[in-house]
Amino acid sequence: MKGLGLALVVLVTLSLFLAAGCPPVQVPDPEEASPAVAVVGPRNVIFFHPDGYGLSHWNILRFWLVGPDGRLNWDRLSHMAPYTEHMRDALTAGSHGGATVHAYGVKVAWDSFGLDKHEVITALSGRQMSIMEEAIQAGFATALIQTGCITEPGTAAFVASVEDRRMKEEIARQVIESGVDVILSGGERYLLPAGVIGRHGKKGERTDGLNLIERAKELGYTVVYNRDELKAAVGRTTKVLGVFAHRHTFNDRTEERLRAEGLPHYWPEAPTIAEMAAATLEIFARYPKATTNGFFIVAEDEGTDNFGNVANSIGSFEAGKRADEAFGVFADFVEQNPNTLLITAADSSAGAKNILGPGPEALKRHLEEHGGNVGKIGFNTGPDGEWVLVPLDGIDGAGTAPFLAAPDKAGNRLPFAVATVSADVSGSIVARAMGLNAELVTRLGVVDNTDIYRIMYYTLFEEWLGKAEIVTP
């Protein structure tokens, strides 16, 4: 934790320096430039939020999945800039406050969920509505796609407002009654009254007696519970509620605990986020509201955050692989439909993961010292200048054999281990985009978390809200 404290001191010092000595510089108004792509037909926005996945995560995933010379689907998003995540009262964002900024376009307190702490938010648009609520009112087709529980803030904060993120029952109710056309997630526990056995074999936990599954049916939703039922629903309905797990569609525990309990990283009967994405796009392709007015999708992979925050490296890789498959689905759609913006960012770095991939001689010595497995690495120095050692992760957790990267151009599979620092930390986050107005990410140079809203709003409603400011020396 001393390393984290030092990083925070450096960040605070730098922020004070910039604030004291450097004037804000206006970024050119996008409306002063001609659009890069002629817009034909309705405008669409896809905001995909692989929670907790920073630049280091994507670089490690590239090594593991396609090799150091390969390219991910994520790499197809050609416009990229550093992302600043700070909140009104904190440098490091939490999931609920970060999502609230994305949904409303203004800085809020760290502990916020669709509110500014306890106060109603006036969004950057000047309205007391989130961007998704405005999209619903304007007639866009809408979707929330979530690998975690229905109450996860990365999606839920776009349509739910509560004073405490632990108010799960109220969050779930607001999501179900939000008017969003397609809702795909886990979280059956918060949709059924206490004691009622759900399709996933466990009891509901609502204390107010509400059965939100029945309420969803009253509102016109077709309710599905697994991959096969989702596939069957495509083509015969335009309102879908997917309830794919009692809690999350994944088991966010350490490698050691999953092994001991015989649990998979992801429940096999639940659709992957790529399958959820493909199903949603197919539904919208047949939905007159979407084909006439356009659509707005907010998608989140929560496993990318949760596995990183419990130092489960192979789980983090599996979550990243699934997120990258979803990027492939979305990117293919954008290439065929250039009136669509695909934009992405995380709001923090889960575990601030980095790799250790030393040269052959150093690796040989390390493995010999630890019986062929990965050992420990110095994270920071103690009071007497000695290194404080922390475990490295191998293929099945701490103290196991090293990972092997996918082959490089020469066919070599190079070994590496993973170092995890802590839970959610700041730094190493980037925003990327492709499609309609994606060049705004590059033109801004640095993308603030409020700019995610600004760019999405401009794409949906053709109005640039205010002048984005950056600070330069």
Coordinates of C-alpha atoms in Angstrom, one line a residue:
M1 CA 0.0 0.0 0.0
K2 CA 3.0 2.3 0.4
G3 CA 3.4 2.3 -3.4
L4 CA -0.2 3.3 -3.8
G5 CA 0.3 6.1 -1.2
L6 CA 3.3 7.4 -3.1
A7 CA 1.4 7.4 -6.4
L8 CA -1.4 9.4 -4.8
V9 CA 1.1 12.0 -3.5
V10 CA 2.6 12.3 -7.0
L11 CA -0.8 12.7 -8.6
V12 CA -1.9 15.3 -6.0
T13 CA 1.3 17.3 -6.4
L14 CA 1.0 17.2 -10.2
S15 CA -2.6 18.3 -10.0
L16 CA -1.8 21.3 -7.7
F17 CA 1.0 22.3 -10.1
L18 CA -1.2 22.2 -13.1
A19 CA -4.0 24.1 -11.4
A20 CA -1.7 26.8 -10.1
G21 CA 0.4 27.5 -13.1
C22 CA -1.4 26.5 -16.3
P23 CA -4.4 28.1 -17.9
P24 CA -7.2 26.0 -19.5
V25 CA -7.0 25.7 -23.2
Q26 CA -10.2 25.4 -25.3
V27 CA -10.5 22.4 -27.5
P28 CA -11.9 23.2 -30.9
D29 CA -15.6 22.9 -31.2
P30 CA -16.5 19.7 -33.2
E31 CA -19.3 21.6 -34.9
E32 CA -16.7 23.8 -36.6
A33 CA -15.4 20.8 -38.6
S34 CA -17.1 18.7 -41.1
P35 CA -18.1 15.2 -40.0
A36 CA -15.6 12.6 -41.0
V37 CA -18.5 10.3 -42.1
A38 CA -21.6 11.4 -44.0
V39 CA -24.5 10.3 -41.8
V40 CA -27.2 8.3 -43.6
G41 CA -30.1 7.1 -41.5
P42 CA -30.5 7.1 -37.8
R43 CA -27.6 7.6 -35.4
N44 CA -26.5 4.9 -33.0
V45 CA -24.3 4.8 -29.9
I46 CA -22.7 1.8 -28.2
F47 CA -20.8 2.6 -25.0
F48 CA -18.9 -0.5 -23.9
H49 CA -17.4 -0.4 -20.4
P50 CA -15.0 -3.3 -19.6
D51 CA -14.9 -2.3 -16.0
G52 CA -11.5 -2.2 -14.4
Y53 CA -9.6 -2.9 -17.6
G54 CA -6.8 -0.4 -18.1
L55 CA -4.0 -0.2 -20.6
S56 CA -1.8 -2.7 -18.7
H57 CA -4.7 -5.2 -18.7
W58 CA -5.1 -5.0 -22.4
N59 CA -1.4 -5.3 -23.1
I60 CA -1.2 -8.4 -20.9
L61 CA -4.3 -9.8 -22.6
R62 CA -2.7 -9.3 -26.0
F63 CA 0.4 -11.3 -25.0
W64 CA -1.8 -14.1 -23.6
L65 CA -4.5 -14.3 -26.2
V66 CA -2.9 -13.4 -29.6
G67 CA 0.8 -13.0 -28.8
P68 CA 3.0 -9.8 -28.5
D69 CA 2.8 -9.3 -32.3
G70 CA -0.9 -9.9 -32.6
R71 CA -3.8 -7.5 -32.4
L72 CA -7.0 -7.7 -30.4
N73 CA -10.5 -6.6 -31.5
W74 CA -10.0 -3.8 -29.0
D75 CA -7.2 -2.6 -31.2
R76 CA -9.6 -2.0 -34.1
L77 CA -10.8 1.1 -32.3
S78 CA -8.3 3.4 -34.0
H79 CA -9.0 6.7 -32.1
M80 CA -7.4 6.7 -28.6
A81 CA -6.5 9.1 -25.9
P82 CA -5.7 9.1 -22.2
Y83 CA -8.7 9.1 -19.9
T84 CA -9.0 11.1 -16.7
E85 CA -11.3 9.6 -14.0
H86 CA -11.3 12.0 -11.1
M87 CA -14.5 12.7 -9.2
R88 CA -15.6 15.9 -7.5
D89 CA -14.0 14.8 -4.2
A90 CA -11.5 12.0 -5.2
L91 CA -8.8 11.2 -7.7
T92 CA -9.8 7.6 -8.0
A93 CA -13.3 6.8 -9.2
G94 CA -15.5 4.0 -7.8
S95 CA -17.8 2.0 -10.1
H96 CA -21.0 3.8 -8.9
G97 CA -19.7 7.4 -9.1
G98 CA -17.8 6.7 -12.3
A99 CA -20.9 5.4 -14.0
T100 CA -22.9 8.4 -12.7
V101 CA -20.5 10.7 -14.4
H102 CA -20.8 8.8 -17.7
A103 CA -24.5 8.9 -17.4
Y104 CA -24.9 12.6 -16.6
G105 CA -21.7 14.3 -17.9
V106 CA -20.9 16.2 -14.7
K107 CA -18.5 15.6 -11.8
V108 CA -20.2 14.1 -8.7
A109 CA -19.1 12.9 -5.3
W110 CA -17.3 9.6 -5.2
D111 CA -20.1 7.9 -3.3
S112 CA -22.9 8.6 -5.8
F113 CA -25.3 6.4 -7.7
G114 CA -27.4 8.3 -10.2
L115 CA -27.4 11.3 -7.7
D116 CA -24.7 13.7 -6.6
K117 CA -24.4 12.0 -3.2
H118 CA -27.9 12.7 -2.1
E119 CA -28.9 15.5 -4.5
V120 CA -30.7 15.3 -7.9
I121 CA -28.3 15.9 -10.7
T122 CA -28.7 18.5 -13.4
A123 CA -26.9 16.8 -16.3
L124 CA -24.6 18.6 -18.7
S125 CA -27.5 18.9 -21.1
G126 CA -29.3 21.1 -18.5
R127 CA -31.9 18.5 -17.8
Q128 CA -32.5 16.4 -14.7
M129 CA -32.2 13.2 -16.6
S130 CA -29.5 10.8 -17.6
I131 CA -28.4 10.5 -21.2
M132 CA -30.3 7.2 -21.5
E133 CA -33.4 8.6 -20.0
E134 CA -33.2 11.4 -22.6
A135 CA -32.7 8.8 -25.3
I136 CA -35.8 6.9 -24.2
Q137 CA -37.8 10.1 -24.2
A138 CA -36.5 10.9 -27.7
G139 CA -37.7 7.6 -29.1
F140 CA -34.4 5.7 -29.4
A141 CA -34.3 2.0 -28.9
T142 CA -32.3 1.3 -25.8
A143 CA -30.4 -1.6 -24.1
L144 CA -28.5 -2.4 -21.0
I145 CA -26.1 -5.4 -21.2
Q146 CA -24.4 -6.6 -18.1
T147 CA -22.4 -9.7 -17.2
G148 CA -22.9 -8.9 -13.5
C149 CA -26.0 -8.4 -11.4
I150 CA -28.8 -6.2 -12.7
T151 CA -27.9 -3.7 -9.9
E152 CA -24.3 -3.2 -11.1
P153 CA -23.8 0.6 -11.5
G154 CA -21.9 0.5 -14.8
T155 CA -25.3 0.0 -16.4
A156 CA -27.9 0.6 -13.7
A157 CA -26.7 4.2 -12.9
F158 CA -28.0 5.2 -16.4
V159 CA -31.6 4.6 -15.2
A160 CA -31.6 4.3 -11.4
S161 CA -30.9 6.9 -8.7
V162 CA -30.4 5.9 -5.1
E163 CA -28.7 7.4 -2.0
D164 CA -26.7 4.2 -1.3
R165 CA -25.5 1.6 -3.7
R166 CA -26.4 -1.1 -1.2
M167 CA -30.1 -0.3 -2.0
K168 CA -30.2 -3.3 -4.4
E169 CA -33.9 -3.9 -4.3
E170 CA -34.7 -0.3 -5.3
I171 CA -32.1 -0.3 -8.0
A172 CA -33.5 -3.4 -9.5
R173 CA -37.0 -2.0 -9.4
Q174 CA -36.0 1.2 -11.1
V175 CA -34.1 -0.7 -13.9
I176 CA -37.1 -3.0 -14.6
E177 CA -39.5 0.0 -14.7
S178 CA -37.1 2.3 -16.7
G179 CA -38.5 1.7 -20.1
V180 CA -35.3 0.2 -21.5
D181 CA -36.2 -2.2 -24.3
V182 CA -33.5 -4.9 -23.8
I183 CA -32.1 -5.7 -20.3
L184 CA -29.7 -8.6 -20.1
S185 CA -27.9 -9.4 -16.8
G186 CA -27.8 -11.6 -13.8
G187 CA -29.4 -10.8 -10.4
E188 CA -32.4 -13.0 -10.0
R189 CA -32.0 -12.6 -6.3
Y190 CA -33.2 -9.0 -6.4
L191 CA -36.1 -9.7 -8.7
L192 CA -38.1 -12.2 -6.6
P193 CA -39.7 -12.0 -3.1
A194 CA -37.8 -13.6 -0.2
G195 CA -38.3 -17.3 -0.1
V196 CA -39.5 -17.7 -3.7
I197 CA -37.3 -20.2 -5.6
G198 CA -36.1 -18.8 -8.9
R199 CA -35.1 -20.5 -12.1
H200 CA -31.5 -20.6 -11.0
G201 CA -32.4 -22.7 -8.0
K202 CA -32.0 -20.2 -5.2
K203 CA -34.4 -18.1 -3.2
G204 CA -35.3 -14.5 -3.9
E205 CA -34.2 -11.8 -1.4
R206 CA -36.7 -9.0 -1.9
T207 CA -38.1 -7.9 1.5
D208 CA -41.0 -5.8 0.0
G209 CA -42.8 -8.7 -1.6
L210 CA -42.5 -7.4 -5.1
N211 CA -42.1 -10.0 -7.9
L212 CA -40.2 -8.0 -10.6
I213 CA -40.2 -11.0 -13.0
E214 CA -44.0 -10.8 -13.1
R215 CA -43.8 -7.0 -13.2
A216 CA -41.5 -7.2 -16.3
K217 CA -44.0 -9.5 -18.0
E218 CA -46.8 -7.0 -17.3
L219 CA -44.6 -4.4 -19.0
G220 CA -44.3 -6.5 -22.1
Y221 CA -41.0 -8.2 -21.6
T222 CA -40.2 -11.7 -22.7
V223 CA -38.2 -13.1 -19.9
V224 CA -35.3 -15.5 -20.7
Y225 CA -32.9 -17.3 -18.4
N226 CA -30.1 -18.8 -20.5
R227 CA -28.3 -18.8 -23.8
D228 CA -30.8 -21.0 -25.6
E229 CA -33.8 -19.1 -24.5
L230 CA -32.2 -15.8 -25.6
K231 CA -31.5 -17.2 -29.0
A232 CA -35.1 -18.4 -29.3
A233 CA -36.4 -14.9 -28.3
V234 CA -34.5 -13.1 -31.1
G235 CA -36.8 -12.6 -34.0
R236 CA -40.0 -12.9 -32.1
T237 CA -39.9 -10.0 -29.6
T238 CA -38.4 -6.5 -29.2
K239 CA -38.6 -6.3 -25.4
V240 CA -36.4 -8.8 -23.6
L241 CA -35.4 -9.3 -20.0
G242 CA -32.5 -11.7 -19.6
V243 CA -32.0 -13.1 -16.1
F244 CA -28.9 -15.3 -16.5
A245 CA -27.8 -15.9 -13.0
H246 CA -28.9 -15.7 -9.3
R247 CA -26.0 -13.2 -8.8
H248 CA -23.4 -12.6 -11.5
T249 CA -22.8 -14.8 -14.6
F250 CA -19.4 -15.4 -13.2
N251 CA -17.8 -16.5 -9.9
D252 CA -15.5 -13.6 -8.8
R253 CA -13.3 -15.5 -6.3
T254 CA -9.6 -16.3 -6.1
E255 CA -8.1 -19.2 -8.2
E256 CA -7.5 -21.1 -5.0
R257 CA -11.1 -20.8 -3.8
L258 CA -12.6 -21.7 -7.2
R259 CA -10.4 -24.8 -7.4
A260 CA -11.4 -25.8 -3.9
E261 CA -15.1 -25.4 -4.5
G262 CA -15.1 -26.8 -8.0
L263 CA -16.6 -23.7 -9.5
P264 CA -16.1 -22.3 -13.1
H265 CA -15.1 -18.8 -13.8
Y266 CA -18.4 -18.3 -15.7
W267 CA -21.6 -20.2 -15.6
P268 CA -21.7 -22.2 -18.8
E269 CA -25.4 -21.8 -19.4
A270 CA -25.3 -18.0 -19.4
P271 CA -24.6 -16.3 -22.7
T272 CA -21.3 -14.5 -23.1
I273 CA -21.3 -10.8 -23.4
A274 CA -20.5 -11.2 -27.1
E275 CA -23.6 -13.4 -27.5
M276 CA -25.7 -10.8 -25.6
A277 CA -24.3 -8.1 -27.9
A278 CA -25.1 -10.1 -31.0
A279 CA -28.6 -10.9 -29.8
T280 CA -29.3 -7.2 -29.0
L281 CA -28.1 -6.0 -32.4
E282 CA -30.2 -8.7 -34.1
I283 CA -33.3 -7.6 -32.1
F284 CA -32.7 -4.0 -33.0
A285 CA -32.2 -4.9 -36.7
R286 CA -35.9 -6.1 -36.7
Y287 CA -37.2 -3.3 -34.4
P288 CA -38.8 -0.3 -36.2
K289 CA -38.0 2.0 -33.3
A290 CA -34.3 1.2 -33.8
T291 CA -34.2 1.2 -37.6
T292 CA -36.2 4.5 -37.7
N293 CA -34.9 6.5 -34.7
G294 CA -31.6 4.8 -33.9
F295 CA -30.4 3.1 -30.7
F296 CA -28.3 3.5 -27.6
I297 CA -26.6 0.6 -25.9
V298 CA -24.7 0.6 -22.7
A299 CA -22.8 -2.6 -22.1
E300 CA -20.5 -3.6 -19.2
D301 CA -18.4 -6.6 -18.5
E302 CA -18.1 -6.7 -14.7
G303 CA -15.9 -9.7 -14.6
T304 CA -13.0 -7.7 -16.0
D305 CA -13.2 -5.7 -12.8
N306 CA -14.1 -8.3 -10.2
F307 CA -11.5 -10.9 -11.1
G308 CA -8.8 -8.3 -11.2
N309 CA -9.8 -7.0 -7.7
V310 CA -9.4 -10.5 -6.2
A311 CA -6.0 -11.0 -7.9
N312 CA -7.4 -13.9 -10.1
S313 CA -5.2 -13.4 -13.1
I314 CA -6.5 -16.2 -15.2
G315 CA -10.1 -15.1 -14.4
S316 CA -9.2 -11.6 -15.5
F317 CA -7.8 -13.0 -18.7
E318 CA -10.9 -15.0 -19.4
A319 CA -13.1 -12.0 -18.7
G320 CA -10.9 -9.9 -21.0
K321 CA -11.1 -12.5 -23.7
R322 CA -14.9 -12.4 -23.5
A323 CA -14.9 -8.6 -23.6
D324 CA -12.7 -8.7 -26.6
E325 CA -15.1 -11.0 -28.4
A326 CA -17.8 -8.5 -27.7
F327 CA -15.6 -5.7 -29.2
G328 CA -15.4 -7.9 -32.3
V329 CA -19.2 -8.1 -32.5
F330 CA -19.6 -4.3 -32.0
A331 CA -16.8 -3.4 -34.4
D332 CA -18.2 -5.6 -37.2
F333 CA -21.5 -3.8 -36.8
V334 CA -19.9 -0.4 -36.9
E335 CA -17.9 -1.3 -40.1
Q336 CA -21.2 -2.2 -41.7
N337 CA -23.1 0.8 -40.2
P338 CA -20.9 3.9 -40.1
N339 CA -23.7 5.9 -38.6
T340 CA -22.8 4.2 -35.3
L341 CA -20.3 5.4 -32.6
L342 CA -18.5 2.7 -30.6
I343 CA -16.8 4.3 -27.6
T344 CA -15.1 2.6 -24.6
A345 CA -13.3 3.4 -21.4
A346 CA -13.0 1.9 -17.9
D347 CA -13.3 4.1 -14.8
S348 CA -10.4 2.6 -12.8
S349 CA -7.7 -0.1 -13.0
A350 CA -8.6 -3.3 -11.2
G351 CA -5.4 -4.5 -9.5
A352 CA -3.1 -2.3 -11.7
K353 CA -1.9 -5.5 -13.2
N354 CA 1.6 -5.7 -14.8
I355 CA 3.8 -8.5 -16.0
L356 CA 7.2 -9.8 -15.3
G357 CA 8.7 -11.4 -18.4
P358 CA 12.5 -11.5 -17.8
G359 CA 15.2 -12.7 -20.1
P360 CA 16.1 -16.4 -20.3
E361 CA 18.9 -16.4 -17.7
A362 CA 17.0 -14.3 -15.1
L363 CA 13.9 -16.5 -15.7
K364 CA 15.9 -19.7 -15.3
R365 CA 17.4 -18.5 -11.9
H366 CA 14.0 -17.4 -10.7
L367 CA 12.3 -20.7 -11.5
E368 CA 15.2 -22.7 -10.1
E369 CA 14.8 -20.8 -6.8
H370 CA 11.1 -21.6 -6.6
G371 CA 10.8 -25.2 -7.8
G372 CA 9.8 -24.3 -11.4
N373 CA 7.0 -21.9 -10.3
V374 CA 6.7 -18.2 -10.0
G375 CA 7.7 -16.7 -6.7
K376 CA 7.6 -13.2 -5.3
I377 CA 8.7 -9.7 -6.4
G378 CA 9.5 -6.6 -4.5
F379 CA 6.6 -4.1 -4.5
N380 CA 8.0 -1.4 -2.3
T381 CA 10.7 -0.8 0.3
G382 CA 10.2 -1.1 4.0
P383 CA 11.4 1.3 6.8
D384 CA 14.9 -0.1 6.6
G385 CA 15.1 0.0 2.8
E386 CA 14.4 -3.7 2.3
W387 CA 12.1 -4.8 -0.4
V388 CA 8.6 -5.9 0.7
L389 CA 7.8 -9.0 -1.3
V390 CA 4.4 -9.8 -2.8
P391 CA 3.4 -13.1 -4.6
L392 CA 3.4 -13.3 -8.4
D393 CA 0.5 -15.1 -10.2
G394 CA 1.1 -18.0 -12.5
I395 CA -1.3 -20.1 -14.5
D396 CA -3.3 -21.2 -11.5
G397 CA -2.6 -18.6 -8.9
A398 CA 0.3 -17.7 -6.7
G399 CA 3.2 -20.1 -6.7
T400 CA 2.3 -21.9 -9.8
A401 CA 4.0 -22.3 -13.2
P402 CA 4.4 -19.2 -15.3
F403 CA 2.0 -18.2 -18.1
L404 CA 3.0 -18.7 -21.7
A405 CA 2.2 -15.9 -24.2
A406 CA 0.6 -16.9 -27.5
P407 CA 3.3 -17.4 -30.2
D408 CA 5.1 -14.3 -31.5
K409 CA 6.0 -13.8 -35.2
A410 CA 8.9 -16.3 -34.8
G411 CA 6.7 -18.9 -33.2
N412 CA 8.1 -18.4 -29.7
R413 CA 5.9 -18.7 -26.7
L414 CA 7.5 -16.5 -24.1
P415 CA 6.8 -17.0 -20.3
F416 CA 5.6 -14.3 -17.9
A417 CA 4.1 -13.8 -14.5
V418 CA 1.5 -11.3 -13.3
A419 CA 1.9 -8.8 -10.5
T420 CA -1.2 -7.3 -8.8
V421 CA -0.9 -4.1 -6.8
S422 CA -4.3 -3.6 -5.1
A423 CA -8.0 -3.2 -5.8
D424 CA -9.3 -0.3 -7.9
V425 CA -6.6 2.3 -8.4
S426 CA -6.1 5.3 -10.7
G427 CA -4.0 5.6 -13.8
S428 CA -3.4 3.7 -17.0
I429 CA -6.9 4.2 -18.4
V430 CA -7.5 5.0 -22.0
A431 CA -10.6 5.9 -24.1
R432 CA -11.0 4.4 -27.5
A433 CA -13.5 4.8 -30.3
M434 CA -14.4 4.0 -33.8
G435 CA -17.2 5.0 -36.2
L436 CA -19.3 8.2 -36.2
N437 CA -17.6 11.1 -34.4
A438 CA -14.8 8.8 -33.1
E439 CA -12.2 11.4 -34.2
L440 CA -13.4 13.6 -31.3
V441 CA -11.4 11.3 -28.9
T442 CA -8.2 12.0 -30.8
R443 CA -9.0 15.7 -31.1
L444 CA -9.6 16.2 -27.4
G445 CA -6.2 14.7 -26.8
V446 CA -7.2 13.8 -23.2
V447 CA -10.7 12.5 -22.6
D448 CA -12.2 13.3 -19.2
N449 CA -14.9 11.0 -17.9
T450 CA -17.4 13.9 -18.5
D451 CA -16.3 13.8 -22.2
I452 CA -17.7 10.3 -22.6
Y453 CA -21.1 11.8 -22.1
R454 CA -20.4 14.8 -24.2
I455 CA -19.3 12.7 -27.2
M456 CA -22.2 10.3 -26.9
Y457 CA -24.7 13.2 -26.5
Y458 CA -23.3 14.9 -29.6
T459 CA -23.7 11.7 -31.6
L460 CA -27.2 11.0 -30.5
F461 CA -28.7 14.5 -30.4
E462 CA -26.3 16.5 -32.7
E463 CA -25.6 19.1 -30.0
W464 CA -22.1 19.7 -28.6
L465 CA -22.5 20.7 -24.9
G466 CA -20.2 23.5 -23.9
K467 CA -16.5 23.8 -24.5
A468 CA -14.3 20.9 -23.3
E469 CA -11.2 22.2 -21.5
I470 CA -7.8 20.8 -21.0
V471 CA -4.8 22.1 -19.1
T472 CA -1.4 22.5 -20.7
P473 CA 1.9 23.8 -19.4

